Amino acid sequence: PRFEACWPALMKDSHGVIIIFNPELPSHLKEIEMWYSCFVQQQPLLDSQCLLVAHHKPGSAGDTENLSLAYPLNKLKLIHSNLEEDPEDVRMEFMKYFRSIITLLNESREREEMSIIS
């Protein structure tokens, strides 16, 4: 919130939003609703352009199975990251996310080109 004046500059021409949070902090669960509202809904971006990352700190007894987020966050792609246990899995999920963003960009560019031609 201290940097709200910078948000428009951060959001300008953005194609995706990754929200990383600590699922063990109740305050984070409230904050991600605000980040989603500001950075995804108000732009507007598609939900598929947003990735939620529940980051579990080393040694935390993170329960990755029972993290239930309320609507509209429960519509978003959610991955759990624990870099101690499974960094490769997280890397693969990031690659999938970036590929999906690139596909969306290519499709929208093709639509623009077709509308110019026709």
CSV table of C-alpha atoms in Angstrom, one decimal:
chain,number,residue,atom,x,y,z
A,1,PRO,CA,0.0,0.0,0.0
A,2,ARG,CA,2.9,2.4,0.5
A,3,PHE,CA,3.7,2.2,-3.2
A,4,GLU,CA,0.2,2.6,-4.5
A,5,ALA,CA,1.3,5.6,-6.6
A,6,CYS,CA,3.6,3.3,-8.5
A,7,TRP,CA,0.9,0.7,-9.3
A,8,PRO,CA,-0.3,2.2,-12.6
A,9,ALA,CA,3.2,2.2,-13.9
A,10,LEU,CA,3.6,-1.5,-12.8
A,11,MET,CA,0.3,-2.4,-14.5
A,12,LYS,CA,0.9,-0.6,-17.7
A,13,ASP,CA,1.0,-3.1,-20.6
A,14,SER,CA,1.3,-6.0,-18.3
A,15,HIS,CA,0.3,-9.4,-19.7
A,16,GLY,CA,0.2,-11.5,-16.6
A,17,VAL,CA,0.3,-11.3,-12.8
A,18,ILE,CA,1.9,-13.7,-10.4
A,19,ILE,CA,0.8,-13.3,-6.8
A,20,ILE,CA,3.1,-15.1,-4.3
A,21,PHE,CA,1.9,-15.4,-0.7
A,22,ASN,CA,2.5,-17.2,2.5
A,23,PRO,CA,-0.5,-19.5,3.1
A,24,GLU,CA,0.3,-19.7,6.8
A,25,LEU,CA,-0.4,-16.0,7.4
A,26,PRO,CA,-4.1,-15.1,7.6
A,27,SER,CA,-3.3,-11.5,6.7
A,28,HIS,CA,-1.8,-12.7,3.4
A,29,LEU,CA,-5.0,-14.5,2.5
A,30,LYS,CA,-6.9,-11.2,2.8
A,31,GLU,CA,-4.2,-9.2,1.0
A,32,ILE,CA,-4.2,-11.5,-2.1
A,33,GLU,CA,-7.9,-10.6,-2.6
A,34,MET,CA,-6.8,-6.9,-2.8
A,35,TRP,CA,-3.9,-7.7,-5.2
A,36,TYR,CA,-6.2,-9.7,-7.4
A,37,SER,CA,-8.8,-6.9,-7.5
A,38,CYS,CA,-6.3,-4.2,-8.3
A,39,PHE,CA,-3.9,-6.0,-10.6
A,40,VAL,CA,-6.2,-8.5,-12.4
A,41,GLN,CA,-9.8,-7.4,-12.3
A,42,GLN,CA,-9.3,-3.6,-12.8
A,43,GLN,CA,-6.9,-4.0,-15.8
A,44,PRO,CA,-8.8,-6.1,-16.9
A,45,LEU,CA,-6.8,-9.3,-17.3
A,46,LEU,CA,-8.3,-12.8,-17.7
A,47,ASP,CA,-8.1,-15.1,-14.8
A,48,SER,CA,-5.9,-17.4,-16.9
A,49,GLN,CA,-3.3,-14.5,-16.9
A,50,CYS,CA,-3.0,-14.8,-13.2
A,51,LEU,CA,-1.0,-17.4,-11.2
A,52,LEU,CA,-1.2,-17.8,-7.4
A,53,VAL,CA,1.8,-19.2,-5.7
A,54,ALA,CA,1.5,-20.4,-2.1
A,55,HIS,CA,5.1,-20.4,-1.0
A,56,HIS,CA,6.0,-22.6,2.0
A,57,LYS,CA,9.1,-21.6,3.9
A,58,PRO,CA,11.7,-24.3,4.6
A,59,GLY,CA,10.8,-26.2,7.7
A,60,SER,CA,7.2,-25.0,7.7
A,61,ALA,CA,4.6,-27.7,8.2
A,62,GLY,CA,2.7,-26.4,5.3
A,63,ASP,CA,-0.6,-28.2,4.6
A,64,THR,CA,-0.7,-28.1,0.8
A,65,GLU,CA,-3.8,-30.1,0.4
A,66,ASN,CA,-6.3,-28.1,2.5
A,67,LEU,CA,-5.7,-24.5,1.4
A,68,SER,CA,-9.2,-23.4,0.3
A,69,LEU,CA,-9.5,-20.0,-1.1
A,70,ALA,CA,-12.8,-18.1,-1.4
A,71,TYR,CA,-14.4,-17.0,-4.7
A,72,PRO,CA,-13.0,-15.4,-6.9
A,73,LEU,CA,-9.5,-16.6,-6.0
A,74,ASN,CA,-10.6,-20.2,-6.2
A,75,LYS,CA,-11.0,-19.9,-10.0
A,76,LEU,CA,-7.3,-19.1,-10.4
A,77,LYS,CA,-4.4,-21.5,-11.1
A,78,LEU,CA,-2.8,-22.2,-7.7
A,79,ILE,CA,0.6,-23.8,-7.2
A,80,HIS,CA,2.4,-24.7,-4.0
A,81,SER,CA,6.1,-23.9,-4.0
A,82,ASN,CA,8.5,-25.5,-1.6
A,83,LEU,CA,12.0,-24.9,-3.0
A,84,GLU,CA,13.6,-27.3,-0.6
A,85,GLU,CA,11.4,-30.3,-1.6
A,86,ASP,CA,10.5,-29.8,-5.2
A,87,PRO,CA,12.1,-26.9,-7.1
A,88,GLU,CA,11.8,-28.6,-10.4
A,89,ASP,CA,8.0,-29.0,-10.1
A,90,VAL,CA,7.7,-25.2,-9.4
A,91,ARG,CA,10.0,-24.5,-12.4
A,92,MET,CA,7.8,-26.6,-14.7
A,93,GLU,CA,4.6,-24.8,-13.5
A,94,PHE,CA,6.2,-21.4,-14.2
A,95,MET,CA,7.1,-22.6,-17.7
A,96,LYS,CA,3.6,-23.8,-18.3
A,97,TYR,CA,2.2,-20.4,-17.1
A,98,PHE,CA,4.6,-18.4,-19.3
A,99,ARG,CA,3.7,-20.6,-22.3
A,100,SER,CA,0.0,-19.9,-21.8
A,101,ILE,CA,0.7,-16.1,-21.7
A,102,ILE,CA,2.7,-16.3,-24.9
A,103,THR,CA,-0.1,-18.2,-26.6
A,104,LEU,CA,-2.6,-15.6,-25.5
A,105,LEU,CA,-0.4,-12.8,-26.8
A,106,ASN,CA,0.1,-14.5,-30.2
A,107,GLU,CA,-3.6,-15.2,-30.5
A,108,SER,CA,-4.6,-11.6,-29.8
A,109,ARG,CA,-1.9,-10.3,-32.2
A,110,GLU,CA,-3.2,-12.6,-34.9
A,111,ARG,CA,-6.8,-11.3,-34.3
A,112,GLU,CA,-5.5,-7.7,-34.5
A,113,GLU,CA,-3.7,-8.4,-37.8
A,114,MET,CA,-6.8,-10.1,-39.3
A,115,SER,CA,-9.0,-7.1,-38.3
A,116,ILE,CA,-6.5,-4.7,-40.0
A,117,ILE,CA,-6.5,-6.8,-43.2
A,118,SER,CA,-10.3,-7.3,-43.4
